[in-house]
């Protein structure tokens, strides 16, 4: 049933749907993700933010992609 969910208003807007640094995938934005403490989320999460940026770049703001990735990462950890 998780795949039927949409983005939430709790923190998905801060991390993904309203985060310019995740929505823009370029060499400069990737550099910023790894060299700056404030990448729109106010936490240093370079690999997580990069994975969000790749998902957003290739699949847009499709919550199912982000949910599937979270489920997959939860099963391998």
PDB file of N, CA, C and O in Angstrom:
ATOM      1  N   UNK A   1       0.805  -1.222   0.000  1.00  0.00           N
ATOM      2  CA  UNK A   1       0.000   0.000   0.000  1.00  0.00           C
ATOM      3  C   UNK A   1       0.843   1.280   0.000  1.00  0.00           C
ATOM      4  O   UNK A   1       0.337   2.341  -0.327  1.00  0.00           O
ATOM      5  N   UNK A   2       2.118   1.183   0.342  1.00  0.00           N
ATOM      6  CA  UNK A   2       2.953   2.386   0.386  1.00  0.00           C
ATOM      7  C   UNK A   2       3.055   3.049  -0.990  1.00  0.00           C
ATOM      8  O   UNK A   2       3.145   4.270  -1.091  1.00  0.00           O
ATOM      9  N   UNK A   3       3.027   2.256  -2.051  1.00  0.00           N
ATOM     10  CA  UNK A   3       3.181   2.821  -3.393  1.00  0.00           C
ATOM     11  C   UNK A   3       1.985   3.658  -3.824  1.00  0.00           C
ATOM     12  O   UNK A   3       2.054   4.365  -4.822  1.00  0.00           O
ATOM     13  N   UNK A   4       0.889   3.576  -3.092  1.00  0.00           N
ATOM     14  CA  UNK A   4      -0.281   4.401  -3.402  1.00  0.00           C
ATOM     15  C   UNK A   4      -0.201   5.775  -2.760  1.00  0.00           C
ATOM     16  O   UNK A   4      -1.055   6.624  -3.001  1.00  0.00           O
ATOM     17  N   UNK A   5       0.829   6.021  -1.943  1.00  0.00           N
ATOM     18  CA  UNK A   5       0.951   7.297  -1.247  1.00  0.00           C
ATOM     19  C   UNK A   5       1.508   8.387  -2.150  1.00  0.00           C
ATOM     20  O   UNK A   5       2.155   8.104  -3.158  1.00  0.00           O
ATOM     21  N   UNK A   6       1.279   9.608  -1.751  1.00  0.00           N
ATOM     22  CA  UNK A   6       1.831  10.780  -2.418  1.00  0.00           C
ATOM     23  C   UNK A   6       2.906  11.372  -1.502  1.00  0.00           C
ATOM     24  O   UNK A   6       3.150  10.877  -0.415  1.00  0.00           O
ATOM     25  N   UNK A   7       3.520  12.448  -1.942  1.00  0.00           N
ATOM     26  CA  UNK A   7       4.439  13.152  -1.061  1.00  0.00           C
ATOM     27  C   UNK A   7       3.656  13.712   0.116  1.00  0.00           C
ATOM     28  O   UNK A   7       2.488  14.080  -0.022  1.00  0.00           O
ATOM     29  N   UNK A   8       4.303  13.785   1.270  1.00  0.00           N
ATOM     30  CA  UNK A   8       3.636  14.332   2.453  1.00  0.00           C
ATOM     31  C   UNK A   8       3.963  15.813   2.596  1.00  0.00           C
ATOM     32  O   UNK A   8       4.879  16.324   1.958  1.00  0.00           O
ATOM     33  N   UNK A   9       3.227  16.475   3.455  1.00  0.00           N
ATOM     34  CA  UNK A   9       3.494  17.890   3.744  1.00  0.00           C
ATOM     35  C   UNK A   9       4.433  18.019   4.952  1.00  0.00           C
ATOM     36  O   UNK A   9       4.777  19.099   5.353  1.00  0.00           O
ATOM     37  N   UNK A  10       4.843  16.889   5.545  1.00  0.00           N
ATOM     38  CA  UNK A  10       5.699  16.933   6.732  1.00  0.00           C
ATOM     39  C   UNK A  10       7.087  17.455   6.389  1.00  0.00           C
ATOM     40  O   UNK A  10       7.550  18.420   6.957  1.00  0.00           O
ATOM     41  N   UNK A  11       7.782  16.779   5.489  1.00  0.00           N
ATOM     42  CA  UNK A  11       9.131  17.217   5.147  1.00  0.00           C
ATOM     43  C   UNK A  11       9.510  16.960   3.685  1.00  0.00           C
ATOM     44  O   UNK A  11      10.576  17.356   3.249  1.00  0.00           O
ATOM     45  N   UNK A  12       8.643  16.325   2.920  1.00  0.00           N
ATOM     46  CA  UNK A  12       8.963  16.061   1.515  1.00  0.00           C
ATOM     47  C   UNK A  12       9.149  17.346   0.723  1.00  0.00           C
ATOM     48  O   UNK A  12       9.966  17.386  -0.198  1.00  0.00           O
ATOM     49  N   UNK A  13       8.410  18.388   1.085  1.00  0.00           N
ATOM     50  CA  UNK A  13       8.593  19.663   0.376  1.00  0.00           C
ATOM     51  C   UNK A  13       9.984  20.224   0.654  1.00  0.00           C
ATOM     52  O   UNK A  13      10.654  20.710  -0.245  1.00  0.00           O
ATOM     53  N   UNK A  14      10.439  20.141   1.891  1.00  0.00           N
ATOM     54  CA  UNK A  14      11.765  20.668   2.243  1.00  0.00           C
ATOM     55  C   UNK A  14      12.870  19.852   1.570  1.00  0.00           C
ATOM     56  O   UNK A  14      13.849  20.412   1.083  1.00  0.00           O
ATOM     57  N   UNK A  15      12.705  18.548   1.527  1.00  0.00           N
ATOM     58  CA  UNK A  15      13.763  17.696   0.996  1.00  0.00           C
ATOM     59  C   UNK A  15      13.708  17.513  -0.516  1.00  0.00           C
ATOM     60  O   UNK A  15      14.740  17.364  -1.150  1.00  0.00           O
ATOM     61  N   UNK A  16      12.504  17.519  -1.117  1.00  0.00           N
ATOM     62  CA  UNK A  16      12.407  17.161  -2.533  1.00  0.00           C
ATOM     63  C   UNK A  16      11.594  18.157  -3.359  1.00  0.00           C
ATOM     64  O   UNK A  16      12.124  18.788  -4.265  1.00  0.00           O
ATOM     65  N   UNK A  17      10.319  18.284  -3.076  1.00  0.00           N
ATOM     66  CA  UNK A  17       9.421  18.986  -4.008  1.00  0.00           C
ATOM     67  C   UNK A  17       9.645  20.500  -4.084  1.00  0.00           C
ATOM     68  O   UNK A  17       9.275  21.104  -5.084  1.00  0.00           O
ATOM     69  N   UNK A  18      10.250  21.089  -3.070  1.00  0.00           N
ATOM     70  CA  UNK A  18      10.550  22.530  -3.107  1.00  0.00           C
ATOM     71  C   UNK A  18      12.036  22.808  -2.942  1.00  0.00           C
ATOM     72  O   UNK A  18      12.424  23.928  -2.625  1.00  0.00           O
ATOM     73  N   UNK A  19      12.856  21.816  -3.147  1.00  0.00           N
ATOM     74  CA  UNK A  19      14.294  21.955  -2.932  1.00  0.00           C
ATOM     75  C   UNK A  19      15.007  22.117  -4.270  1.00  0.00           C
ATOM     76  O   UNK A  19      15.233  21.160  -5.008  1.00  0.00           O
ATOM     77  N   UNK A  20      15.393  23.347  -4.567  1.00  0.00           N
ATOM     78  CA  UNK A  20      16.072  23.665  -5.825  1.00  0.00           C
ATOM     79  C   UNK A  20      17.343  22.834  -6.001  1.00  0.00           C
ATOM     80  O   UNK A  20      17.676  22.418  -7.103  1.00  0.00           O
ATOM     81  N   UNK A  21      18.057  22.569  -4.914  1.00  0.00           N
ATOM     82  CA  UNK A  21      19.338  21.878  -5.006  1.00  0.00           C
ATOM     83  C   UNK A  21      19.173  20.414  -5.403  1.00  0.00           C
ATOM     84  O   UNK A  21      20.090  19.810  -5.930  1.00  0.00           O
ATOM     85  N   UNK A  22      18.004  19.862  -5.154  1.00  0.00           N
ATOM     86  CA  UNK A  22      17.698  18.499  -5.581  1.00  0.00           C
ATOM     87  C   UNK A  22      17.110  18.515  -6.991  1.00  0.00           C
ATOM     88  O   UNK A  22      17.352  17.620  -7.782  1.00  0.00           O
ATOM     89  N   UNK A  23      16.367  19.544  -7.309  1.00  0.00           N
ATOM     90  CA  UNK A  23      15.697  19.609  -8.608  1.00  0.00           C
ATOM     91  C   UNK A  23      16.633  19.994  -9.741  1.00  0.00           C
ATOM     92  O   UNK A  23      16.327  19.746 -10.902  1.00  0.00           O
ATOM     93  N   UNK A  24      17.767  20.569  -9.439  1.00  0.00           N
ATOM     94  CA  UNK A  24      18.738  20.979 -10.453  1.00  0.00           C
ATOM     95  C   UNK A  24      19.923  20.019 -10.411  1.00  0.00           C
ATOM     96  O   UNK A  24      20.641  19.964  -9.418  1.00  0.00           O
ATOM     97  N   UNK A  25      20.122  19.254 -11.458  1.00  0.00           N
ATOM     98  CA  UNK A  25      21.257  18.338 -11.516  1.00  0.00           C
ATOM     99  C   UNK A  25      22.267  18.852 -12.531  1.00  0.00           C
ATOM    100  O   UNK A  25      22.022  18.845 -13.737  1.00  0.00           O
ATOM    101  N   UNK A  26      23.369  19.339 -12.013  1.00  0.00           N
ATOM    102  CA  UNK A  26      24.461  19.831 -12.852  1.00  0.00           C
ATOM    103  C   UNK A  26      25.754  19.622 -12.079  1.00  0.00           C
ATOM    104  O   UNK A  26      25.738  19.268 -10.895  1.00  0.00           O
ATOM    105  N   UNK A  27      26.870  19.841 -12.723  1.00  0.00           N
ATOM    106  CA  UNK A  27      28.153  19.696 -12.036  1.00  0.00           C
ATOM    107  C   UNK A  27      28.226  20.656 -10.853  1.00  0.00           C
ATOM    108  O   UNK A  27      28.695  20.292  -9.768  1.00  0.00           O
ATOM    109  N   UNK A  28      27.740  21.873 -11.040  1.00  0.00           N
ATOM    110  CA  UNK A  28      27.769  22.863  -9.958  1.00  0.00           C
ATOM    111  C   UNK A  28      26.870  22.453  -8.790  1.00  0.00           C
ATOM    112  O   UNK A  28      27.245  22.619  -7.626  1.00  0.00           O
ATOM    113  N   UNK A  29      25.701  21.899  -9.087  1.00  0.00           N
ATOM    114  CA  UNK A  29      24.802  21.507  -8.000  1.00  0.00           C
ATOM    115  C   UNK A  29      25.344  20.300  -7.239  1.00  0.00           C
ATOM    116  O   UNK A  29      25.216  20.226  -6.017  1.00  0.00           O
ATOM    117  N   UNK A  30      25.972  19.355  -7.944  1.00  0.00           N
ATOM    118  CA  UNK A  30      26.569  18.200  -7.268  1.00  0.00           C
ATOM    119  C   UNK A  30      27.727  18.662  -6.384  1.00  0.00           C
ATOM    120  O   UNK A  30      27.862  18.225  -5.240  1.00  0.00           O
ATOM    121  N   UNK A  31      28.524  19.567  -6.887  1.00  0.00           N
ATOM    122  CA  UNK A  31      29.621  20.113  -6.075  1.00  0.00           C
ATOM    123  C   UNK A  31      29.065  20.779  -4.822  1.00  0.00           C
ATOM    124  O   UNK A  31      29.580  20.578  -3.728  1.00  0.00           O
ATOM    125  N   UNK A  32      27.992  21.528  -4.982  1.00  0.00           N
ATOM    126  CA  UNK A  32      27.392  22.201  -3.829  1.00  0.00           C
ATOM    127  C   UNK A  32      26.873  21.183  -2.810  1.00  0.00           C
ATOM    128  O   UNK A  32      26.992  21.393  -1.607  1.00  0.00           O
ATOM    129  N   UNK A  33      26.283  20.086  -3.274  1.00  0.00           N
ATOM    130  CA  UNK A  33      25.785  19.068  -2.354  1.00  0.00           C
ATOM    131  C   UNK A  33      26.894  18.518  -1.462  1.00  0.00           C
ATOM    132  O   UNK A  33      26.652  18.187  -0.306  1.00  0.00           O
ATOM    133  N   UNK A  34      28.103  18.432  -2.000  1.00  0.00           N
ATOM    134  CA  UNK A  34      29.205  17.836  -1.247  1.00  0.00           C
ATOM    135  C   UNK A  34      30.077  18.854  -0.513  1.00  0.00           C
ATOM    136  O   UNK A  34      30.894  18.465   0.315  1.00  0.00           O
ATOM    137  N   UNK A  35      29.904  20.140  -0.804  1.00  0.00           N
ATOM    138  CA  UNK A  35      30.808  21.133  -0.207  1.00  0.00           C
ATOM    139  C   UNK A  35      30.104  22.169   0.664  1.00  0.00           C
ATOM    140  O   UNK A  35      30.766  23.040   1.217  1.00  0.00           O
ATOM    141  N   UNK A  36      28.800  22.073   0.799  1.00  0.00           N
ATOM    142  CA  UNK A  36      28.053  23.074   1.547  1.00  0.00           C
ATOM    143  C   UNK A  36      27.183  22.397   2.591  1.00  0.00           C
ATOM    144  O   UNK A  36      26.583  21.357   2.333  1.00  0.00           O
ATOM    145  N   UNK A  37      27.115  23.000   3.762  1.00  0.00           N
ATOM    146  CA  UNK A  37      26.266  22.441   4.814  1.00  0.00           C
ATOM    147  C   UNK A  37      24.791  22.723   4.576  1.00  0.00           C
ATOM    148  O   UNK A  37      23.942  21.991   5.032  1.00  0.00           O
ATOM    149  N   UNK A  38      24.475  23.802   3.887  1.00  0.00           N
ATOM    150  CA  UNK A  38      23.074  24.150   3.653  1.00  0.00           C
ATOM    151  C   UNK A  38      22.734  23.911   2.195  1.00  0.00           C
ATOM    152  O   UNK A  38      23.056  24.698   1.331  1.00  0.00           O
ATOM    153  N   UNK A  39      22.084  22.805   1.913  1.00  0.00           N
ATOM    154  CA  UNK A  39      21.658  22.471   0.553  1.00  0.00           C
ATOM    155  C   UNK A  39      20.148  22.439   0.457  1.00  0.00           C
ATOM    156  O   UNK A  39      19.564  21.603  -0.209  1.00  0.00           O
ATOM    157  N   UNK A  40      19.510  23.346   1.182  1.00  0.00           N
ATOM    158  CA  UNK A  40      18.068  23.398   1.166  1.00  0.00           C
ATOM    159  C   UNK A  40      17.432  22.546   2.240  1.00  0.00           C
ATOM    160  O   UNK A  40      16.257  22.678   2.524  1.00  0.00           O
ATOM    161  N   UNK A  41      18.195  21.654   2.858  1.00  0.00           N
ATOM    162  CA  UNK A  41      17.632  20.775   3.882  1.00  0.00           C
ATOM    163  C   UNK A  41      18.200  21.067   5.263  1.00  0.00           C
ATOM    164  O   UNK A  41      17.757  20.511   6.247  1.00  0.00           O
ATOM    165  N   UNK A  42      19.200  21.917   5.333  1.00  0.00           N
ATOM    166  CA  UNK A  42      19.820  22.317   6.598  1.00  0.00           C
ATOM    167  C   UNK A  42      20.479  21.159   7.332  1.00  0.00           C
ATOM    168  O   UNK A  42      20.606  21.180   8.538  1.00  0.00           O
ATOM    169  N   UNK A  43      20.860  20.137   6.581  1.00  0.00           N
ATOM    170  CA  UNK A  43      21.611  19.007   7.110  1.00  0.00           C
ATOM    171  C   UNK A  43      22.645  18.633   6.058  1.00  0.00           C
ATOM    172  O   UNK A  43      22.419  18.820   4.869  1.00  0.00           O
ATOM    173  N   UNK A  44      23.746  18.076   6.482  1.00  0.00           N
ATOM    174  CA  UNK A  44      24.743  17.618   5.523  1.00  0.00           C
ATOM    175  C   UNK A  44      24.410  16.182   5.142  1.00  0.00           C
ATOM    176  O   UNK A  44      24.717  15.229   5.865  1.00  0.00           O
ATOM    177  N   UNK A  45      23.733  16.017   4.020  1.00  0.00           N
ATOM    178  CA  UNK A  45      23.305  14.713   3.522  1.00  0.00           C
ATOM    179  C   UNK A  45      23.699  14.579   2.044  1.00  0.00           C
ATOM    180  O   UNK A  45      22.854  14.444   1.177  1.00  0.00           O
ATOM    181  N   UNK A  46      24.977  14.615   1.722  1.00  0.00           N
ATOM    182  CA  UNK A  46      25.363  14.678   0.306  1.00  0.00           C
ATOM    183  C   UNK A  46      24.946  13.462  -0.519  1.00  0.00           C
ATOM    184  O   UNK A  46      24.443  13.626  -1.628  1.00  0.00           O
ATOM    185  N   UNK A  47      25.143  12.254  -0.015  1.00  0.00           N
ATOM    186  CA  UNK A  47      24.785  11.078  -0.815  1.00  0.00           C
ATOM    187  C   UNK A  47      23.275  10.923  -0.925  1.00  0.00           C
ATOM    188  O   UNK A  47      22.758  10.588  -1.999  1.00  0.00           O
ATOM    189  N   UNK A  48      22.574  11.179   0.157  1.00  0.00           N
ATOM    190  CA  UNK A  48      21.117  11.116   0.124  1.00  0.00           C
ATOM    191  C   UNK A  48      20.568  12.168  -0.834  1.00  0.00           C
ATOM    192  O   UNK A  48      19.705  11.874  -1.671  1.00  0.00           O
ATOM    193  N   UNK A  49      21.077  13.393  -0.727  1.00  0.00           N
ATOM    194  CA  UNK A  49      20.607  14.468  -1.608  1.00  0.00           C
ATOM    195  C   UNK A  49      20.950  14.176  -3.061  1.00  0.00           C
ATOM    196  O   UNK A  49      20.169  14.471  -3.963  1.00  0.00           O
ATOM    197  N   UNK A  50      22.113  13.582  -3.304  1.00  0.00           N
ATOM    198  CA  UNK A  50      22.483  13.216  -4.673  1.00  0.00           C
ATOM    199  C   UNK A  50      21.537  12.153  -5.211  1.00  0.00           C
ATOM    200  O   UNK A  50      21.114  12.225  -6.373  1.00  0.00           O
ATOM    201  N   UNK A  51      21.169  11.175  -4.398  1.00  0.00           N
ATOM    202  CA  UNK A  51      20.233  10.152  -4.874  1.00  0.00           C
ATOM    203  C   UNK A  51      18.878  10.779  -5.181  1.00  0.00           C
ATOM    204  O   UNK A  51      18.240  10.435  -6.180  1.00  0.00           O
ATOM    205  N   UNK A  52      18.429  11.725  -4.354  1.00  0.00           N
ATOM    206  CA  UNK A  52      17.176  12.430  -4.647  1.00  0.00           C
ATOM    207  C   UNK A  52      17.294  13.222  -5.948  1.00  0.00           C
ATOM    208  O   UNK A  52      16.369  13.245  -6.754  1.00  0.00           O
ATOM    209  N   UNK A  53      18.437  13.873  -6.154  1.00  0.00           N
ATOM    210  CA  UNK A  53      18.636  14.669  -7.370  1.00  0.00           C
ATOM    211  C   UNK A  53      18.612  13.780  -8.612  1.00  0.00           C
ATOM    212  O   UNK A  53      18.029  14.148  -9.639  1.00  0.00           O
ATOM    213  N   UNK A  54      19.228  12.612  -8.529  1.00  0.00           N
ATOM    214  CA  UNK A  54      19.211  11.679  -9.670  1.00  0.00           C
ATOM    215  C   UNK A  54      17.799  11.178  -9.940  1.00  0.00           C
ATOM    216  O   UNK A  54      17.363  11.120 -11.106  1.00  0.00           O
ATOM    217  N   UNK A  55      17.086  10.819  -8.887  1.00  0.00           N
ATOM    218  CA  UNK A  55      15.705  10.362  -9.064  1.00  0.00           C
ATOM    219  C   UNK A  55      14.849  11.470  -9.662  1.00  0.00           C
ATOM    220  O   UNK A  55      14.064  11.221 -10.580  1.00  0.00           O
ATOM    221  N   UNK A  56      14.991  12.675  -9.145  1.00  0.00           N
ATOM    222  CA  UNK A  56      14.201  13.800  -9.653  1.00  0.00           C
ATOM    223  C   UNK A  56      14.558  14.097 -11.113  1.00  0.00           C
ATOM    224  O   UNK A  56      13.686  14.349 -11.932  1.00  0.00           O
ATOM    225  N   UNK A  57      15.843  14.025 -11.436  1.00  0.00           N
ATOM    226  CA  UNK A  57      16.286  14.311 -12.803  1.00  0.00           C
ATOM    227  C   UNK A  57      15.708  13.309 -13.803  1.00  0.00           C
ATOM    228  O   UNK A  57      15.239  13.690 -14.873  1.00  0.00           O
ATOM    229  N   UNK A  58      15.746  12.037 -13.455  1.00  0.00           N
ATOM    230  CA  UNK A  58      15.318  11.005 -14.397  1.00  0.00           C
ATOM    231  C   UNK A  58      13.822  10.689 -14.355  1.00  0.00           C
ATOM    232  O   UNK A  58      13.261  10.248 -15.351  1.00  0.00           O
ATOM    233  N   UNK A  59      13.176  10.909 -13.219  1.00  0.00           N
ATOM    234  CA  UNK A  59      11.782  10.507 -13.079  1.00  0.00           C
ATOM    235  C   UNK A  59      10.839  11.636 -12.687  1.00  0.00           C
ATOM    236  O   UNK A  59       9.632  11.420 -12.575  1.00  0.00           O
ATOM    237  N   UNK A  60      11.384  12.829 -12.441  1.00  0.00           N
ATOM    238  CA  UNK A  60      10.539  13.945 -12.033  1.00  0.00           C
ATOM    239  C   UNK A  60      10.040  13.756 -10.602  1.00  0.00           C
ATOM    240  O   UNK A  60      10.595  12.996  -9.827  1.00  0.00           O
ATOM    241  N   UNK A  61       8.985  14.453 -10.297  1.00  0.00           N
ATOM    242  CA  UNK A  61       8.436  14.428  -8.938  1.00  0.00           C
ATOM    243  C   UNK A  61       7.411  13.312  -8.796  1.00  0.00           C
ATOM    244  O   UNK A  61       6.272  13.531  -8.392  1.00  0.00           O
ATOM    245  N   UNK A  62       7.833  12.104  -9.115  1.00  0.00           N
ATOM    246  CA  UNK A  62       6.962  10.938  -8.997  1.00  0.00           C
ATOM    247  C   UNK A  62       7.206  10.276  -7.649  1.00  0.00           C
ATOM    248  O   UNK A  62       8.257   9.663  -7.435  1.00  0.00           O
ATOM    249  N   UNK A  63       6.273  10.389  -6.717  1.00  0.00           N
ATOM    250  CA  UNK A  63       6.512   9.846  -5.374  1.00  0.00           C
ATOM    251  C   UNK A  63       6.758   8.342  -5.368  1.00  0.00           C
ATOM    252  O   UNK A  63       7.483   7.836  -4.509  1.00  0.00           O
ATOM    253  N   UNK A  64       6.213   7.607  -6.323  1.00  0.00           N
ATOM    254  CA  UNK A  64       6.407   6.161  -6.358  1.00  0.00           C
ATOM    255  C   UNK A  64       7.887   5.795  -6.508  1.00  0.00           C
ATOM    256  O   UNK A  64       8.345   4.808  -5.932  1.00  0.00           O
ATOM    257  N   UNK A  65       8.620   6.573  -7.274  1.00  0.00           N
ATOM    258  CA  UNK A  65      10.049   6.314  -7.460  1.00  0.00           C
ATOM    259  C   UNK A  65      10.779   6.468  -6.129  1.00  0.00           C
ATOM    260  O   UNK A  65      11.581   5.614  -5.749  1.00  0.00           O
ATOM    261  N   UNK A  66      10.500   7.540  -5.418  1.00  0.00           N
ATOM    262  CA  UNK A  66      11.169   7.789  -4.147  1.00  0.00           C
ATOM    263  C   UNK A  66      10.767   6.738  -3.107  1.00  0.00           C
ATOM    264  O   UNK A  66      11.601   6.281  -2.323  1.00  0.00           O
ATOM    265  N   UNK A  67       9.507   6.348  -3.110  1.00  0.00           N
ATOM    266  CA  UNK A  67       9.029   5.332  -2.162  1.00  0.00           C
ATOM    267  C   UNK A  67       9.675   3.979  -2.467  1.00  0.00           C
ATOM    268  O   UNK A  67      10.144   3.286  -1.560  1.00  0.00           O
ATOM    269  N   UNK A  68       9.733   3.602  -3.746  1.00  0.00           N
ATOM    270  CA  UNK A  68      10.368   2.325  -4.120  1.00  0.00           C
ATOM    271  C   UNK A  68      11.832   2.295  -3.687  1.00  0.00           C
ATOM    272  O   UNK A  68      12.328   1.287  -3.194  1.00  0.00           O
ATOM    273  N   UNK A  69      12.514   3.402  -3.900  1.00  0.00           N
ATOM    274  CA  UNK A  69      13.915   3.478  -3.512  1.00  0.00           C
ATOM    275  C   UNK A  69      14.062   3.314  -2.000  1.00  0.00           C
ATOM    276  O   UNK A  69      14.943   2.594  -1.522  1.00  0.00           O
ATOM    277  N   UNK A  70      13.212   3.965  -1.226  1.00  0.00           N
ATOM    278  CA  UNK A  70      13.250   3.839   0.232  1.00  0.00           C
ATOM    279  C   UNK A  70      12.988   2.394   0.662  1.00  0.00           C
ATOM    280  O   UNK A  70      13.646   1.887   1.566  1.00  0.00           O
ATOM    281  N   UNK A  71      12.023   1.758   0.027  1.00  0.00           N
ATOM    282  CA  UNK A  71      11.719   0.358   0.368  1.00  0.00           C
ATOM    283  C   UNK A  71      12.915  -0.529   0.038  1.00  0.00           C
ATOM    284  O   UNK A  71      13.316  -1.369   0.836  1.00  0.00           O
ATOM    285  N   UNK A  72      13.497  -0.325  -1.139  1.00  0.00           N
ATOM    286  CA  UNK A  72      14.661  -1.114  -1.542  1.00  0.00           C
ATOM    287  C   UNK A  72      15.824  -0.912  -0.574  1.00  0.00           C
ATOM    288  O   UNK A  72      16.445  -1.882  -0.133  1.00  0.00           O
ATOM    289  N   UNK A  73      16.113   0.314  -0.215  1.00  0.00           N
ATOM    290  CA  UNK A  73      17.221   0.592   0.700  1.00  0.00           C
ATOM    291  C   UNK A  73      16.949  -0.012   2.083  1.00  0.00           C
ATOM    292  O   UNK A  73      17.876  -0.456   2.749  1.00  0.00           O
ATOM    293  N   UNK A  74      15.698  -0.036   2.483  1.00  0.00           N
ATOM    294  CA  UNK A  74      15.345  -0.635   3.775  1.00  0.00           C
ATOM    295  C   UNK A  74      15.520  -2.139   3.788  1.00  0.00           C
ATOM    296  O   UNK A  74      15.814  -2.727   4.831  1.00  0.00           O
ATOM    297  N   UNK A  75      15.356  -2.770   2.624  1.00  0.00           N
ATOM    298  CA  UNK A  75      15.477  -4.232   2.579  1.00  0.00           C
ATOM    299  C   UNK A  75      16.930  -4.696   2.531  1.00  0.00           C
ATOM    300  O   UNK A  75      17.213  -5.831   2.897  1.00  0.00           O
ATOM    301  N   UNK A  76      17.836  -3.829   2.063  1.00  0.00           N
ATOM    302  CA  UNK A  76      19.238  -4.252   1.979  1.00  0.00           C
ATOM    303  C   UNK A  76      20.061  -3.805   3.181  1.00  0.00           C
ATOM    304  O   UNK A  76      21.206  -4.184   3.300  1.00  0.00           O
ATOM    305  N   UNK A  77      19.473  -3.006   4.038  1.00  0.00           N
ATOM    306  CA  UNK A  77      20.277  -2.546   5.192  1.00  0.00           C
ATOM    307  C   UNK A  77      20.043  -3.402   6.412  1.00  0.00           C
ATOM    308  O   UNK A  77      19.253  -4.229   6.526  1.00  0.00           O
TER     309      UNK A  77
END
